[in-house]
Amino acid sequence: MKLTTLGCHSASPREKARTTAQLLEMRGHLFLIDCGEGTQMALRQSSTKFARIKHIFISHLHGDHFYGLAGLISTFQLQGREAELHIHAPKGAKEAMLLLLKVSGAHMVFPLHFHELESQESEVIFEDDKLSVTTIPLDHRIYANGFFFKEKNKERKLNVDAVQTLGIDVCYYQNIKNGKDVILDSGERIPNEMLSFPPAPPKSYAFCSDTLYHPEIVPIIKGVQVLYHESTFLEDNRALAERTKHSTALQAAQIAKAAEAQTLILGHYSSRYKDKRVFQDEAKTLFTNTLLSEDGKEFNFE
Ligand SMILES: [Zn+2]
Ligand SMILES: [Zn+2]
């Protein structure tokens, strides 16, 4: 699982500060999460093949998470994209995008599918045989969701030495990977644990975009491997965080601790803080394994 934080600042893009966008590589998928202004430049800097992005997830329709989408779709058009594109975004995104495309005289050359979100409850919005994506309802000034990306259980790993030593026929291998015992022609039962190893635990990533401190999300993301949680402010601006429906670094740490996350990544920094390390320092008072997102930074999680 690889995460690239293409942009990690709040409000407006600046000379050296991009607004929110992330790329998540998981089980062969390349998901774009949020698309602030300038995202396509960041994608080019990270040498991303645009056609590999088939799903875009937008947390909410504030400009710093959404205004890069029209430009990106336009570039896909200019590139002669043929691959389908699925956009999972709050209701209103489709109307906004189609109007922009219409007034700019764009003729769609690739299949563009909108999946508009309006539920107040957590729901599965994408699923295949390898993973699922679930919404995380947030509490922000407008309708907003985070997204929980979770791998499904993998197959067990075949113990090649054991199956060869016992002379187990190849036709049993898939059943063994599925966790079944093998019953030989003689009637003898070979327990699965002798023939296979447990799979690696499923990876998971929760993206918690702009939100007031909202402990209601904890049951949804319980046990998450990697949690991104916004930390626009520090505790010194707690009142401002509440007024603007954002979180502090300490509150992000509280969510990470309550959710028993393994790793916390902070982001969506307010420009009033000149040094990002203050966010990490505050969160670490409660949650040690706290990392800082930076524009263009890659994280690899095994
Ligand atoms: Zn924002
Ligand atoms: Zn916002």
mmCIF file with all atom_site columns, N, CA, C and O in Angstrom, residues 1-2 151 154 200-204 225-226 262 299-302:
data_model
loop_
_atom_site.group_PDB
_atom_site.id
_atom_site.type_symbol
_atom_site.label_atom_id
_atom_site.label_alt_id
_atom_site.label_comp_id
_atom_site.label_asym_id
_atom_site.label_entity_id
_atom_site.label_seq_id
_atom_site.pdbx_PDB_ins_code
_atom_site.Cartn_x
_atom_site.Cartn_y
_atom_site.Cartn_z
_atom_site.occupancy
_atom_site.B_iso_or_equiv
_atom_site.pdbx_formal_charge
_atom_site.auth_seq_id
_atom_site.auth_comp_id
_atom_site.auth_asym_id
_atom_site.auth_atom_id
_atom_site.pdbx_PDB_model_num
ATOM 1  N N  . MET A 1 1   ? 0.867  -1.190  0.000  1.00 0.00 ? 1   MET A N  1
ATOM 2  C CA . MET A 1 1   ? 0.000  0.000   0.000  1.00 0.00 ? 1   MET A CA 1
ATOM 3  C C  . MET A 1 1   ? 0.900  1.236   0.000  1.00 0.00 ? 1   MET A C  1
ATOM 4  O O  . MET A 1 1   ? 1.759  1.379   0.854  1.00 0.00 ? 1   MET A O  1
ATOM 5  N N  . LYS A 1 2   ? 0.661  2.076   -0.985 1.00 0.00 ? 2   LYS A N  1
ATOM 6  C CA . LYS A 1 2   ? 1.478  3.294   -1.090 1.00 0.00 ? 2   LYS A CA 1
ATOM 7  C C  . LYS A 1 2   ? 0.565  4.513   -1.110 1.00 0.00 ? 2   LYS A C  1
ATOM 8  O O  . LYS A 1 2   ? -0.425 4.541   -1.844 1.00 0.00 ? 2   LYS A O  1
ATOM 9  N N  . GLU A 1 151 ? -8.692 -3.618  2.504  1.00 0.00 ? 151 GLU A N  1
ATOM 10 C CA . GLU A 1 151 ? -8.474 -4.860  1.751  1.00 0.00 ? 151 GLU A CA 1
ATOM 11 C C  . GLU A 1 151 ? -9.340 -5.969  2.317  1.00 0.00 ? 151 GLU A C  1
ATOM 12 O O  . GLU A 1 151 ? -9.590 -6.030  3.522  1.00 0.00 ? 151 GLU A O  1
ATOM 13 N N  . LYS A 1 154 ? -6.954 -11.973 2.360  1.00 0.00 ? 154 LYS A N  1
ATOM 14 C CA . LYS A 1 154 ? -6.270 -12.638 1.247  1.00 0.00 ? 154 LYS A CA 1
ATOM 15 C C  . LYS A 1 154 ? -6.316 -14.150 1.455  1.00 0.00 ? 154 LYS A C  1
ATOM 16 O O  . LYS A 1 154 ? -6.611 -14.635 2.547  1.00 0.00 ? 154 LYS A O  1
ATOM 17 N N  . ALA A 1 200 ? -1.012 -12.394 5.004  1.00 0.00 ? 200 ALA A N  1
ATOM 18 C CA . ALA A 1 200 ? -0.691 -11.128 5.663  1.00 0.00 ? 200 ALA A CA 1
ATOM 19 C C  . ALA A 1 200 ? -1.999 -10.441 6.050  1.00 0.00 ? 200 ALA A C  1
ATOM 20 O O  . ALA A 1 200 ? -3.005 -10.575 5.347  1.00 0.00 ? 200 ALA A O  1
ATOM 21 N N  . PRO A 1 201 ? -2.016 -9.741  7.196  1.00 0.00 ? 201 PRO A N  1
ATOM 22 C CA . PRO A 1 201 ? -3.265 -9.083  7.590  1.00 0.00 ? 201 PRO A CA 1
ATOM 23 C C  . PRO A 1 201 ? -3.695 -8.059  6.544  1.00 0.00 ? 201 PRO A C  1
ATOM 24 O O  . PRO A 1 201 ? -2.847 -7.419  5.915  1.00 0.00 ? 201 PRO A O  1
ATOM 25 N N  . PRO A 1 202 ? -5.005 -7.898  6.330  1.00 0.00 ? 202 PRO A N  1
ATOM 26 C CA . PRO A 1 202 ? -5.453 -6.942  5.313  1.00 0.00 ? 202 PRO A CA 1
ATOM 27 C C  . PRO A 1 202 ? -5.045 -5.513  5.656  1.00 0.00 ? 202 PRO A C  1
ATOM 28 O O  . PRO A 1 202 ? -5.084 -5.110  6.811  1.00 0.00 ? 202 PRO A O  1
ATOM 29 N N  . LYS A 1 203 ? -4.631 -4.779  4.655  1.00 0.00 ? 203 LYS A N  1
ATOM 30 C CA . LYS A 1 203 ? -4.225 -3.386  4.873  1.00 0.00 ? 203 LYS A CA 1
ATOM 31 C C  . LYS A 1 203 ? -5.465 -2.492  4.839  1.00 0.00 ? 203 LYS A C  1
ATOM 32 O O  . LYS A 1 203 ? -6.466 -2.820  4.201  1.00 0.00 ? 203 LYS A O  1
ATOM 33 N N  . SER A 1 204 ? -5.354 -1.372  5.509  1.00 0.00 ? 204 SER A N  1
ATOM 34 C CA . SER A 1 204 ? -6.487 -0.437  5.495  1.00 0.00 ? 204 SER A CA 1
ATOM 35 C C  . SER A 1 204 ? -6.000 0.992   5.665  1.00 0.00 ? 204 SER A C  1
ATOM 36 O O  . SER A 1 204 ? -4.978 1.252   6.300  1.00 0.00 ? 204 SER A O  1
ATOM 37 N N  . GLN A 1 225 ? -5.265 0.530   9.928  1.00 0.00 ? 225 GLN A N  1
ATOM 38 C CA . GLN A 1 225 ? -3.799 0.500   9.918  1.00 0.00 ? 225 GLN A CA 1
ATOM 39 C C  . GLN A 1 225 ? -3.233 1.927   9.844  1.00 0.00 ? 225 GLN A C  1
ATOM 40 O O  . GLN A 1 225 ? -2.398 2.314   10.659 1.00 0.00 ? 225 GLN A O  1
ATOM 41 N N  . VAL A 1 226 ? -3.681 2.682   8.868  1.00 0.00 ? 226 VAL A N  1
ATOM 42 C CA . VAL A 1 226 ? -3.161 4.042   8.680  1.00 0.00 ? 226 VAL A CA 1
ATOM 43 C C  . VAL A 1 226 ? -4.336 5.012   8.649  1.00 0.00 ? 226 VAL A C  1
ATOM 44 O O  . VAL A 1 226 ? -5.257 4.852   7.847  1.00 0.00 ? 226 VAL A O  1
ATOM 45 N N  . GLN A 1 262 ? -2.725 2.184   13.823 1.00 0.00 ? 262 GLN A N  1
ATOM 46 C CA . GLN A 1 262 ? -1.285 1.926   13.980 1.00 0.00 ? 262 GLN A CA 1
ATOM 47 C C  . GLN A 1 262 ? -0.479 3.190   13.707 1.00 0.00 ? 262 GLN A C  1
ATOM 48 O O  . GLN A 1 262 ? 0.536  3.444   14.334 1.00 0.00 ? 262 GLN A O  1
ATOM 49 N N  . PHE A 1 299 ? 4.465  7.573   1.160  1.00 0.00 ? 299 PHE A N  1
ATOM 50 C CA . PHE A 1 299 ? 4.524  6.685   2.329  1.00 0.00 ? 299 PHE A CA 1
ATOM 51 C C  . PHE A 1 299 ? 4.281  5.266   1.833  1.00 0.00 ? 299 PHE A C  1
ATOM 52 O O  . PHE A 1 299 ? 3.319  5.022   1.097  1.00 0.00 ? 299 PHE A O  1
ATOM 53 N N  . ASN A 1 300 ? 5.131  4.351   2.236  1.00 0.00 ? 300 ASN A N  1
ATOM 54 C CA . ASN A 1 300 ? 4.913  2.940   1.893  1.00 0.00 ? 300 ASN A CA 1
ATOM 55 C C  . ASN A 1 300 ? 4.577  2.174   3.160  1.00 0.00 ? 300 ASN A C  1
ATOM 56 O O  . ASN A 1 300 ? 5.307  2.264   4.147  1.00 0.00 ? 300 ASN A O  1
ATOM 57 N N  . PHE A 1 301 ? 3.484  1.435   3.117  1.00 0.00 ? 301 PHE A N  1
ATOM 58 C CA . PHE A 1 301 ? 3.065  0.660   4.293  1.00 0.00 ? 301 PHE A CA 1
ATOM 59 C C  . PHE A 1 301 ? 2.980  -0.807  3.923  1.00 0.00 ? 301 PHE A C  1
ATOM 60 O O  . PHE A 1 301 ? 2.260  -1.189  3.004  1.00 0.00 ? 301 PHE A O  1
ATOM 61 N N  . GLU A 1 302 ? 3.762  -1.613  4.643  1.00 0.00 ? 302 GLU A N  1
ATOM 62 C CA . GLU A 1 302 ? 3.740  -3.063  4.389  1.00 0.00 ? 302 GLU A CA 1
ATOM 63 C C  . GLU A 1 302 ? 2.638  -3.710  5.200  1.00 0.00 ? 302 GLU A C  1
ATOM 64 O O  . GLU A 1 302 ? 2.231  -3.231  6.215  1.00 0.00 ? 302 GLU A O  1
#
